[in-house]
N, CA, C and O atoms as a Tripos MOL2 file, in Angstrom:
@<TRIPOS>MOLECULE
protein
  248   247    62     0     0
PROTEIN
NO_CHARGES

@<TRIPOS>ATOM
      1 N          81.5770  269.6770 -109.8620 N.3       1 MET1
      2 CA         80.4850  268.8520 -110.2900 C.3       1 MET1
      3 C          79.6650  268.3750 -109.0900 C.2       1 MET1
      4 O          78.4350  268.4290 -109.1140 O.2       1 MET1
      5 N          80.3370  267.9160 -108.0590 N.am      2 LEU2
      6 CA         79.6190  267.4610 -106.8670 C.3       2 LEU2
      7 C          78.8630  268.6160 -106.2160 C.2       2 LEU2
      8 O          77.7290  268.4490 -105.7680 O.2       2 LEU2
      9 N          79.4910  269.7750 -106.1670 N.am      3 ALA3
     10 CA         78.8340  270.9360 -105.5620 C.3       3 ALA3
     11 C          77.5420  271.2810 -106.3040 C.2       3 ALA3
     12 O          76.5410  271.6320 -105.6790 O.2       3 ALA3
     13 N          77.5640  271.1810 -107.6310 N.am      4 ARG4
     14 CA         76.3490  271.4640 -108.4150 C.3       4 ARG4
     15 C          75.2610  270.4400 -108.1520 C.2       4 ARG4
     16 O          74.0810  270.7850 -108.0940 O.2       4 ARG4
     17 N          75.6450  269.1930 -107.9920 N.am      5 LYS5
     18 CA         74.6550  268.1510 -107.7090 C.3       5 LYS5
     19 C          74.0240  268.3670 -106.3390 C.2       5 LYS5
     20 O          72.8220  268.1690 -106.1640 O.2       5 LYS5
     21 N          74.8360  268.7740 -105.3740 N.am      6 ILE6
     22 CA         74.2970  269.0440 -104.0410 C.3       6 ILE6
     23 C          73.3480  270.2350 -104.1040 C.2       6 ILE6
     24 O          72.2820  270.2120 -103.4880 O.2       6 ILE6
     25 N          73.7280  271.2720 -104.8420 N.am      7 THR7
     26 CA         72.8680  272.4470 -104.9890 C.3       7 THR7
     27 C          71.5250  272.0590 -105.5950 C.2       7 THR7
     28 O          70.4770  272.5320 -105.1540 O.2       7 THR7
     29 N          71.5600  271.2060 -106.5970 N.am      8 SER8
     30 CA         70.3340  270.7340 -107.2360 C.3       8 SER8
     31 C          69.4800  269.9360 -106.2490 C.2       8 SER8
     32 O          68.2580  270.0760 -106.2230 O.2       8 SER8
     33 N          70.1230  269.1130 -105.4500 N.am      9 THR9
     34 CA         69.4060  268.3170 -104.4530 C.3       9 THR9
     35 C          68.7510  269.2100 -103.4120 C.2       9 THR9
     36 O          67.6160  268.9640 -103.0030 O.2       9 THR9
     37 N          69.4570  270.2390 -102.9830 N.am     10 VAL10
     38 CA         68.9000  271.1740 -102.0030 C.3      10 VAL10
     39 C          67.6730  271.8700 -102.5850 C.2      10 VAL10
     40 O          66.6640  272.0320 -101.8990 O.2      10 VAL10
     41 N          67.7580  272.2750 -103.8290 N.am     11 ALA11
     42 CA         66.6170  272.9450 -104.4680 C.3      11 ALA11
     43 C          65.4050  272.0220 -104.5260 C.2      11 ALA11
     44 O          64.2860  272.4440 -104.2330 O.2      11 ALA11
     45 N          65.6240  270.7690 -104.9000 N.am     12 ARG12
     46 CA         64.5090  269.8130 -104.9550 C.3      12 ARG12
     47 C          63.9470  269.5460 -103.5670 C.2      12 ARG12
     48 O          62.7340  269.4220 -103.3970 O.2      12 ARG12
     49 N          64.8250  269.4570 -102.5750 N.am     13 LEU13
     50 CA         64.3780  269.2300 -101.2030 C.3      13 LEU13
     51 C          63.5330  270.3960 -100.7100 C.2      13 LEU13
     52 O          62.5170  270.1920 -100.0460 O.2      13 LEU13
     53 N          63.9450  271.6100 -101.0290 N.am     14 ARG14
     54 CA         63.1720  272.7900 -100.6060 C.3      14 ARG14
     55 C          61.8030  272.8240 -101.2990 C.2      14 ARG14
     56 O          60.8090  273.2170 -100.6890 O.2      14 ARG14
     57 N          61.7530  272.4150 -102.5660 N.am     15 GLU15
     58 CA         60.4620  272.3380 -103.2640 C.3      15 GLU15
     59 C          59.5530  271.3120 -102.5950 C.2      15 GLU15
     60 O          58.3660  271.5620 -102.3870 O.2      15 GLU15
     61 N          60.1140  270.1760 -102.2650 N.am     16 LEU16
     62 CA         59.3470  269.1290 -101.5960 C.3      16 LEU16
     63 C          58.9020  269.5910 -100.2140 C.2      16 LEU16
     64 O          57.7650  269.3390  -99.8130 O.2      16 LEU16
     65 N          59.7780  270.2580  -99.4920 N.am     17 ALA17
     66 CA         59.4730  270.7110  -98.1340 C.3      17 ALA17
     67 C          58.2770  271.6530  -98.1150 C.2      17 ALA17
     68 O          57.5120  271.6730  -97.1500 O.2      17 ALA17
     69 N          58.1170  272.4210  -99.1620 N.am     18 ALA18
     70 CA         56.9970  273.3680  -99.2220 C.3      18 ALA18
     71 C          55.6520  272.6530  -99.2120 C.2      18 ALA18
     72 O          54.6370  273.2420  -98.8420 O.2      18 ALA18
     73 N          55.6420  271.3930  -99.6140 N.am     19 ARG19
     74 CA         54.3840  270.6340  -99.6600 C.3      19 ARG19
     75 C          54.1950  269.7230  -98.4500 C.2      19 ARG19
     76 O          53.1880  269.0220  -98.3530 O.2      19 ARG19
     77 N          55.1420  269.7280  -97.5420 N.am     20 LEU20
     78 CA         55.0800  268.8400  -96.3810 C.3      20 LEU20
     79 C          54.4080  269.5150  -95.1920 C.2      20 LEU20
     80 O          54.3290  270.7420  -95.1300 O.2      20 LEU20
     81 N          53.9200  268.7070  -94.2420 N.am     21 PRO21
     82 CA         53.4160  269.2840  -92.9930 C.3      21 PRO21
     83 C          54.5570  270.0010  -92.2570 C.2      21 PRO21
     84 O          55.7300  269.7000  -92.4740 O.2      21 PRO21
     85 N          54.2050  270.9310  -91.4060 N.am     22 GLU22
     86 CA         55.2020  271.7680  -90.7170 C.3      22 GLU22
     87 C          56.2910  270.9450  -90.0260 C.2      22 GLU22
     88 O          57.4740  271.2710  -90.1290 O.2      22 GLU22
     89 N          55.9050  269.9010  -89.3360 N.am     23 GLU23
     90 CA         56.8830  269.0790  -88.6040 C.3      23 GLU23
     91 C          57.9300  268.4920  -89.5600 C.2      23 GLU23
     92 O          59.1250  268.5030  -89.2660 O.2      23 GLU23
     93 N          57.4770  267.9910  -90.6800 N.am     24 HIS24
     94 CA         58.4010  267.4220  -91.6600 C.3      24 HIS24
     95 C          59.1790  268.5100  -92.3870 C.2      24 HIS24
     96 O          60.3280  268.2990  -92.7750 O.2      24 HIS24
     97 N          58.5720  269.6530  -92.5710 N.am     25 ARG25
     98 CA         59.2440  270.7750  -93.2320 C.3      25 ARG25
     99 C          60.4470  271.2260  -92.4060 C.2      25 ARG25
    100 O          61.4990  271.5500  -92.9570 O.2      25 ARG25
    101 N          60.2860  271.2460  -91.0960 N.am     26 GLN26
    102 CA         61.3980  271.6410  -90.2320 C.3      26 GLN26
    103 C          62.5710  270.6740  -90.3710 C.2      26 GLN26
    104 O          63.7280  271.0930  -90.3980 O.2      26 GLN26
    105 N          62.2700  269.3950  -90.4570 N.am     27 ILE27
    106 CA         63.3250  268.3940  -90.6410 C.3      27 ILE27
    107 C          63.9930  268.5900  -92.0000 C.2      27 ILE27
    108 O          65.2190  268.5660  -92.1020 O.2      27 ILE27
    109 N          63.1940  268.7830  -93.0310 N.am     28 ALA28
    110 CA         63.7390  268.9920  -94.3740 C.3      28 ALA28
    111 C          64.6040  270.2500  -94.4170 C.2      28 ALA28
    112 O          65.6290  270.2670  -95.0980 O.2      28 ALA28
    113 N          64.2100  271.2900  -93.7100 N.am     29 ASP29
    114 CA         65.0060  272.5210  -93.6680 C.3      29 ASP29
    115 C          66.3570  272.2820  -93.0000 C.2      29 ASP29
    116 O          67.3750  272.8160  -93.4410 O.2      29 ASP29
    117 N          66.3650  271.4810  -91.9370 N.am     30 ARG30
    118 CA         67.6330  271.1670  -91.2670 C.3      30 ARG30
    119 C          68.5400  270.3390  -92.1760 C.2      30 ARG30
    120 O          69.7480  270.5640  -92.2400 O.2      30 ARG30
    121 N          67.9400  269.3820  -92.8720 N.am     31 VAL31
    122 CA         68.7210  268.5720  -93.8110 C.3      31 VAL31
    123 C          69.2780  269.4590  -94.9240 C.2      31 VAL31
    124 O          70.4390  269.3160  -95.3070 O.2      31 VAL31
    125 N          68.4680  270.3620  -95.4380 N.am     32 ALA32
    126 CA         68.9190  271.2750  -96.4890 C.3      32 ALA32
    127 C          70.0760  272.1420  -95.9960 C.2      32 ALA32
    128 O          71.0180  272.4020  -96.7450 O.2      32 ALA32
    129 N          70.0120  272.5850  -94.7550 N.am     33 ALA33
    130 CA         71.0910  273.4070  -94.2030 C.3      33 ALA33
    131 C          72.4000  272.6160  -94.1360 C.2      33 ALA33
    132 O          73.4660  273.1470  -94.4480 O.2      33 ALA33
    133 N          72.3160  271.3660  -93.7350 N.am     34 VAL34
    134 CA         73.5150  270.5220  -93.6820 C.3      34 VAL34
    135 C          74.0570  270.2950  -95.0940 C.2      34 VAL34
    136 O          75.2660  270.3540  -95.3180 O.2      34 VAL34
    137 N          73.1630  270.0390  -96.0340 N.am     35 LEU35
    138 CA         73.5960  269.8410  -97.4190 C.3      35 LEU35
    139 C          74.2380  271.1010  -97.9900 C.2      35 LEU35
    140 O          75.1830  271.0100  -98.7730 O.2      35 LEU35
    141 N          73.7400  272.2690  -97.6110 N.am     36 GLU36
    142 CA         74.3490  273.5190  -98.0830 C.3      36 GLU36
    143 C          75.7680  273.6630  -97.5470 C.2      36 GLU36
    144 O          76.6490  274.1530  -98.2530 O.2      36 GLU36
    145 N          75.9960  273.2430  -96.3120 N.am     37 GLU37
    146 CA         77.3580  273.2510  -95.7740 C.3      37 GLU37
    147 C          78.2370  272.2900  -96.5690 C.2      37 GLU37
    148 O          79.3900  272.5970  -96.8740 O.2      37 GLU37
    149 N          77.6870  271.1310  -96.8990 N.am     38 CYS38
    150 CA         78.4240  270.1580  -97.7100 C.3      38 CYS38
    151 C          78.7310  270.7260  -99.0880 C.2      38 CYS38
    152 O          79.8030  270.4850  -99.6420 O.2      38 CYS38
    153 N          77.7940  271.4750  -99.6310 N.am     39 GLN39
    154 CA         78.0010  272.0880 -100.9410 C.3      39 GLN39
    155 C          79.1620  273.0710 -100.8850 C.2      39 GLN39
    156 O          79.9910  273.1110 -101.7940 O.2      39 GLN39
    157 N          79.2220  273.8660  -99.8190 N.am     40 ASP40
    158 CA         80.3250  274.8140  -99.6670 C.3      40 ASP40
    159 C          81.6620  274.0830  -99.5860 C.2      40 ASP40
    160 O          82.6410  274.4910 -100.2120 O.2      40 ASP40
    161 N          81.6960  273.0070  -98.8140 N.am     41 ILE41
    162 CA         82.9220  272.2200  -98.6730 C.3      41 ILE41
    163 C          83.3120  271.6180 -100.0200 C.2      41 ILE41
    164 O          84.4790  271.6620 -100.4090 O.2      41 ILE41
    165 N          82.3410  271.0610 -100.7250 N.am     42 ALA42
    166 CA         82.6190  270.4600 -102.0350 C.3      42 ALA42
    167 C          83.1540  271.5050 -103.0090 C.2      42 ALA42
    168 O          84.0820  271.2270 -103.7680 O.2      42 ALA42
    169 N          82.5810  272.6910 -102.9910 N.am     43 ALA43
    170 CA         83.0440  273.7560 -103.8860 C.3      43 ALA43
    171 C          84.4930  274.1310 -103.5760 C.2      43 ALA43
    172 O          85.2870  274.3380 -104.4930 O.2      43 ALA43
    173 N          84.8410  274.2180 -102.2980 N.am     44 HIS44
    174 CA         86.2200  274.5440 -101.9190 C.3      44 HIS44
    175 C          87.1770  273.4320 -102.3420 C.2      44 HIS44
    176 O          88.2700  273.7030 -102.8400 O.2      44 HIS44
    177 N          86.7640  272.1860 -102.1440 N.am     45 LEU45
    178 CA         87.6200  271.0680 -102.5410 C.3      45 LEU45
    179 C          87.8060  271.0230 -104.0510 C.2      45 LEU45
    180 O          88.9070  270.7660 -104.5390 O.2      45 LEU45
    181 N          86.7350  271.2730 -104.7860 N.am     46 GLU46
    182 CA         86.8440  271.2830 -106.2430 C.3      46 GLU46
    183 C          87.7500  272.4190 -106.7050 C.2      46 GLU46
    184 O          88.5470  272.2390 -107.6260 O.2      46 GLU46
    185 N          87.6360  273.5730 -106.0830 N.am     47 ALA47
    186 CA         88.4790  274.7150 -106.4530 C.3      47 ALA47
    187 C          89.9430  274.4370 -106.1220 C.2      47 ALA47
    188 O          90.8360  274.8070 -106.8840 O.2      47 ALA47
    189 N          90.1840  273.7980 -105.0050 N.am     48 ALA48
    190 CA         91.5550  273.4810 -104.6090 C.3      48 ALA48
    191 C          92.1550  272.4130 -105.5160 C.2      48 ALA48
    192 O          93.3700  272.3830 -105.7140 O.2      48 ALA48
    193 N          91.3340  271.5550 -106.0570 N.am     49 HIS49
    194 CA         91.8170  270.4620 -106.8970 C.3      49 HIS49
    195 C          92.1700  270.9340 -108.3020 C.2      49 HIS49
    196 O          93.0730  270.3720 -108.9210 O.2      49 HIS49
    197 N          91.4940  271.9380 -108.8180 N.am     50 LEU50
    198 CA         91.7350  272.3980 -110.1880 C.3      50 LEU50
    199 C          93.1840  272.7970 -110.4660 C.2      50 LEU50
    200 O          93.7470  272.3530 -111.4670 O.2      50 LEU50
    201 N          93.8110  273.6240 -109.6150 N.am     51 PRO51
    202 CA         95.1830  274.0160 -109.9270 C.3      51 PRO51
    203 C          96.1490  272.8320 -109.9510 C.2      51 PRO51
    204 O          97.1750  272.8860 -110.6290 O.2      51 PRO51
    205 N          95.8370  271.7870 -109.2330 N.am     52 ILE52
    206 CA         96.7170  270.6270 -109.1960 C.3      52 ILE52
    207 C          96.5560  269.7970 -110.4700 C.2      52 ILE52
    208 O          97.5470  269.3210 -111.0230 O.2      52 ILE52
    209 N          95.3370  269.6220 -110.9360 N.am     53 THR53
    210 CA         95.0980  268.7400 -112.0760 C.3      53 THR53
    211 C          95.1740  269.4520 -113.4230 C.2      53 THR53
    212 O          95.4850  268.8140 -114.4300 O.2      53 THR53
    213 N          94.9060  270.7280 -113.4700 N.am     54 GLU54
    214 CA         94.8620  271.4280 -114.7520 C.3      54 GLU54
    215 C          96.2070  271.4220 -115.4760 C.2      54 GLU54
    216 O          96.2250  271.1340 -116.6720 O.2      54 GLU54
    217 N          97.3290  271.7190 -114.8290 N.am     55 PRO55
    218 CA         98.5960  271.6990 -115.5570 C.3      55 PRO55
    219 C          98.9140  270.3280 -116.1620 C.2      55 PRO55
    220 O          99.5060  270.2560 -117.2390 O.2      55 PRO55
    221 N          98.5350  269.2590 -115.4980 N.am     56 ALA56
    222 CA         98.8130  267.9220 -116.0190 C.3      56 ALA56
    223 C          98.0840  267.6790 -117.3320 C.2      56 ALA56
    224 O          98.5710  266.9240 -118.1730 O.2      56 ALA56
    225 N          96.9530  268.2910 -117.5200 N.am     57 GLN57
    226 CA         96.1930  268.1200 -118.7530 C.3      57 GLN57
    227 C          96.8920  268.7800 -119.9380 C.2      57 GLN57
    228 O          96.6950  268.3820 -121.0860 O.2      57 GLN57
    229 N          97.7060  269.7870 -119.6530 N.am     58 HIS58
    230 CA         98.3700  270.5390 -120.7140 C.3      58 HIS58
    231 C          99.8480  270.1670 -120.8370 C.2      58 HIS58
    232 O         100.6150  270.8620 -121.5030 O.2      58 HIS58
    233 N         100.2350  269.0880 -120.2020 N.am     59 ALA59
    234 CA        101.6370  268.6730 -120.2520 C.3      59 ALA59
    235 C         102.0100  268.2560 -121.6750 C.2      59 ALA59
    236 O         101.1900  267.7150 -122.4170 O.2      59 ALA59
    237 N         103.2490  268.5200 -122.0290 N.am     60 ARG60
    238 CA        103.7260  268.1460 -123.3630 C.3      60 ARG60
    239 C         104.0160  266.6450 -123.4010 C.2      60 ARG60
    240 O         104.5990  266.1000 -122.4640 O.2      60 ARG60
    241 N         103.6160  265.9850 -124.4720 N.am     61 PRO61
    242 CA        103.9510  264.5610 -124.5890 C.3      61 PRO61
    243 C         105.4540  264.3880 -124.7510 C.2      61 PRO61
    244 O         106.1160  265.2060 -125.3900 O.2      61 PRO61
    245 N         105.9790  263.3360 -124.1790 N.am     62 GLN62
    246 CA        107.4340  263.1090 -124.2600 C.3      62 GLN62
    247 C         107.7510  261.9330 -125.1350 C.2      62 GLN62
    248 O         108.9210  261.5960 -125.3170 O.2      62 GLN62
@<TRIPOS>BOND
     1     1     2 1
     2     2     3 1
     3     3     4 2
     4     3     5 am
     5     5     6 1
     6     6     7 1
     7     7     8 2
     8     7     9 am
     9     9    10 1
    10    10    11 1
    11    11    12 2
    12    11    13 am
    13    13    14 1
    14    14    15 1
    15    15    16 2
    16    15    17 am
    17    17    18 1
    18    18    19 1
    19    19    20 2
    20    19    21 am
    21    21    22 1
    22    22    23 1
    23    23    24 2
    24    23    25 am
    25    25    26 1
    26    26    27 1
    27    27    28 2
    28    27    29 am
    29    29    30 1
    30    30    31 1
    31    31    32 2
    32    31    33 am
    33    33    34 1
    34    34    35 1
    35    35    36 2
    36    35    37 am
    37    37    38 1
    38    38    39 1
    39    39    40 2
    40    39    41 am
    41    41    42 1
    42    42    43 1
    43    43    44 2
    44    43    45 am
    45    45    46 1
    46    46    47 1
    47    47    48 2
    48    47    49 am
    49    49    50 1
    50    50    51 1
    51    51    52 2
    52    51    53 am
    53    53    54 1
    54    54    55 1
    55    55    56 2
    56    55    57 am
    57    57    58 1
    58    58    59 1
    59    59    60 2
    60    59    61 am
    61    61    62 1
    62    62    63 1
    63    63    64 2
    64    63    65 am
    65    65    66 1
    66    66    67 1
    67    67    68 2
    68    67    69 am
    69    69    70 1
    70    70    71 1
    71    71    72 2
    72    71    73 am
    73    73    74 1
    74    74    75 1
    75    75    76 2
    76    75    77 am
    77    77    78 1
    78    78    79 1
    79    79    80 2
    80    79    81 am
    81    81    82 1
    82    82    83 1
    83    83    84 2
    84    83    85 am
    85    85    86 1
    86    86    87 1
    87    87    88 2
    88    87    89 am
    89    89    90 1
    90    90    91 1
    91    91    92 2
    92    91    93 am
    93    93    94 1
    94    94    95 1
    95    95    96 2
    96    95    97 am
    97    97    98 1
    98    98    99 1
    99    99   100 2
   100    99   101 am
   101   101   102 1
   102   102   103 1
   103   103   104 2
   104   103   105 am
   105   105   106 1
   106   106   107 1
   107   107   108 2
   108   107   109 am
   109   109   110 1
   110   110   111 1
   111   111   112 2
   112   111   113 am
   113   113   114 1
   114   114   115 1
   115   115   116 2
   116   115   117 am
   117   117   118 1
   118   118   119 1
   119   119   120 2
   120   119   121 am
   121   121   122 1
   122   122   123 1
   123   123   124 2
   124   123   125 am
   125   125   126 1
   126   126   127 1
   127   127   128 2
   128   127   129 am
   129   129   130 1
   130   130   131 1
   131   131   132 2
   132   131   133 am
   133   133   134 1
   134   134   135 1
   135   135   136 2
   136   135   137 am
   137   137   138 1
   138   138   139 1
   139   139   140 2
   140   139   141 am
   141   141   142 1
   142   142   143 1
   143   143   144 2
   144   143   145 am
   145   145   146 1
   146   146   147 1
   147   147   148 2
   148   147   149 am
   149   149   150 1
   150   150   151 1
   151   151   152 2
   152   151   153 am
   153   153   154 1
   154   154   155 1
   155   155   156 2
   156   155   157 am
   157   157   158 1
   158   158   159 1
   159   159   160 2
   160   159   161 am
   161   161   162 1
   162   162   163 1
   163   163   164 2
   164   163   165 am
   165   165   166 1
   166   166   167 1
   167   167   168 2
   168   167   169 am
   169   169   170 1
   170   170   171 1
   171   171   172 2
   172   171   173 am
   173   173   174 1
   174   174   175 1
   175   175   176 2
   176   175   177 am
   177   177   178 1
   178   178   179 1
   179   179   180 2
   180   179   181 am
   181   181   182 1
   182   182   183 1
   183   183   184 2
   184   183   185 am
   185   185   186 1
   186   186   187 1
   187   187   188 2
   188   187   189 am
   189   189   190 1
   190   190   191 1
   191   191   192 2
   192   191   193 am
   193   193   194 1
   194   194   195 1
   195   195   196 2
   196   195   197 am
   197   197   198 1
   198   198   199 1
   199   199   200 2
   200   199   201 am
   201   201   202 1
   202   202   203 1
   203   203   204 2
   204   203   205 am
   205   205   206 1
   206   206   207 1
   207   207   208 2
   208   207   209 am
   209   209   210 1
   210   210   211 1
   211   211   212 2
   212   211   213 am
   213   213   214 1
   214   214   215 1
   215   215   216 2
   216   215   217 am
   217   217   218 1
   218   218   219 1
   219   219   220 2
   220   219   221 am
   221   221   222 1
   222   222   223 1
   223   223   224 2
   224   223   225 am
   225   225   226 1
   226   226   227 1
   227   227   228 2
   228   227   229 am
   229   229   230 1
   230   230   231 1
   231   231   232 2
   232   231   233 am
   233   233   234 1
   234   234   235 1
   235   235   236 2
   236   235   237 am
   237   237   238 1
   238   238   239 1
   239   239   240 2
   240   239   241 am
   241   241   242 1
   242   242   243 1
   243   243   244 2
   244   243   245 am
   245   245   246 1
   246   246   247 1
   247   247   248 2
@<TRIPOS>SUBSTRUCTURE
     1 MET1         2 RESIDUE 1 A MET
     2 LEU2         6 RESIDUE 1 A LEU
     3 ALA3        10 RESIDUE 1 A ALA
     4 ARG4        14 RESIDUE 1 A ARG
     5 LYS5        18 RESIDUE 1 A LYS
     6 ILE6        22 RESIDUE 1 A ILE
     7 THR7        26 RESIDUE 1 A THR
     8 SER8        30 RESIDUE 1 A SER
     9 THR9        34 RESIDUE 1 A THR
    10 VAL10       38 RESIDUE 1 A VAL
    11 ALA11       42 RESIDUE 1 A ALA
    12 ARG12       46 RESIDUE 1 A ARG
    13 LEU13       50 RESIDUE 1 A LEU
    14 ARG14       54 RESIDUE 1 A ARG
    15 GLU15       58 RESIDUE 1 A GLU
    16 LEU16       62 RESIDUE 1 A LEU
    17 ALA17       66 RESIDUE 1 A ALA
    18 ALA18       70 RESIDUE 1 A ALA
    19 ARG19       74 RESIDUE 1 A ARG
    20 LEU20       78 RESIDUE 1 A LEU
    21 PRO21       82 RESIDUE 1 A PRO
    22 GLU22       86 RESIDUE 1 A GLU
    23 GLU23       90 RESIDUE 1 A GLU
    24 HIS24       94 RESIDUE 1 A HIS
    25 ARG25       98 RESIDUE 1 A ARG
    26 GLN26      102 RESIDUE 1 A GLN
    27 ILE27      106 RESIDUE 1 A ILE
    28 ALA28      110 RESIDUE 1 A ALA
    29 ASP29      114 RESIDUE 1 A ASP
    30 ARG30      118 RESIDUE 1 A ARG
    31 VAL31      122 RESIDUE 1 A VAL
    32 ALA32      126 RESIDUE 1 A ALA
    33 ALA33      130 RESIDUE 1 A ALA
    34 VAL34      134 RESIDUE 1 A VAL
    35 LEU35      138 RESIDUE 1 A LEU
    36 GLU36      142 RESIDUE 1 A GLU
    37 GLU37      146 RESIDUE 1 A GLU
    38 CYS38      150 RESIDUE 1 A CYS
    39 GLN39      154 RESIDUE 1 A GLN
    40 ASP40      158 RESIDUE 1 A ASP
    41 ILE41      162 RESIDUE 1 A ILE
    42 ALA42      166 RESIDUE 1 A ALA
    43 ALA43      170 RESIDUE 1 A ALA
    44 HIS44      174 RESIDUE 1 A HIS
    45 LEU45      178 RESIDUE 1 A LEU
    46 GLU46      182 RESIDUE 1 A GLU
    47 ALA47      186 RESIDUE 1 A ALA
    48 ALA48      190 RESIDUE 1 A ALA
    49 HIS49      194 RESIDUE 1 A HIS
    50 LEU50      198 RESIDUE 1 A LEU
    51 PRO51      202 RESIDUE 1 A PRO
    52 ILE52      206 RESIDUE 1 A ILE
    53 THR53      210 RESIDUE 1 A THR
    54 GLU54      214 RESIDUE 1 A GLU
    55 PRO55      218 RESIDUE 1 A PRO
    56 ALA56      222 RESIDUE 1 A ALA
    57 GLN57      226 RESIDUE 1 A GLN
    58 HIS58      230 RESIDUE 1 A HIS
    59 ALA59      234 RESIDUE 1 A ALA
    60 ARG60      238 RESIDUE 1 A ARG
    61 PRO61      242 RESIDUE 1 A PRO
    62 GLN62      246 RESIDUE 1 A GLN
């Protein structure tokens, strides 16, 4: 979920950057690159978390 939100934010930032002056566009591009790295990290963390939490959801009631 977090990875998708970051991806959406990057897309909006890139749309905004297209309308900015070159100097600001360069800054927005650097920020987008950092956010894309964060998105990759978030995706890995979310993937690693699923196997741990999924079995608990299907546990039999005692």
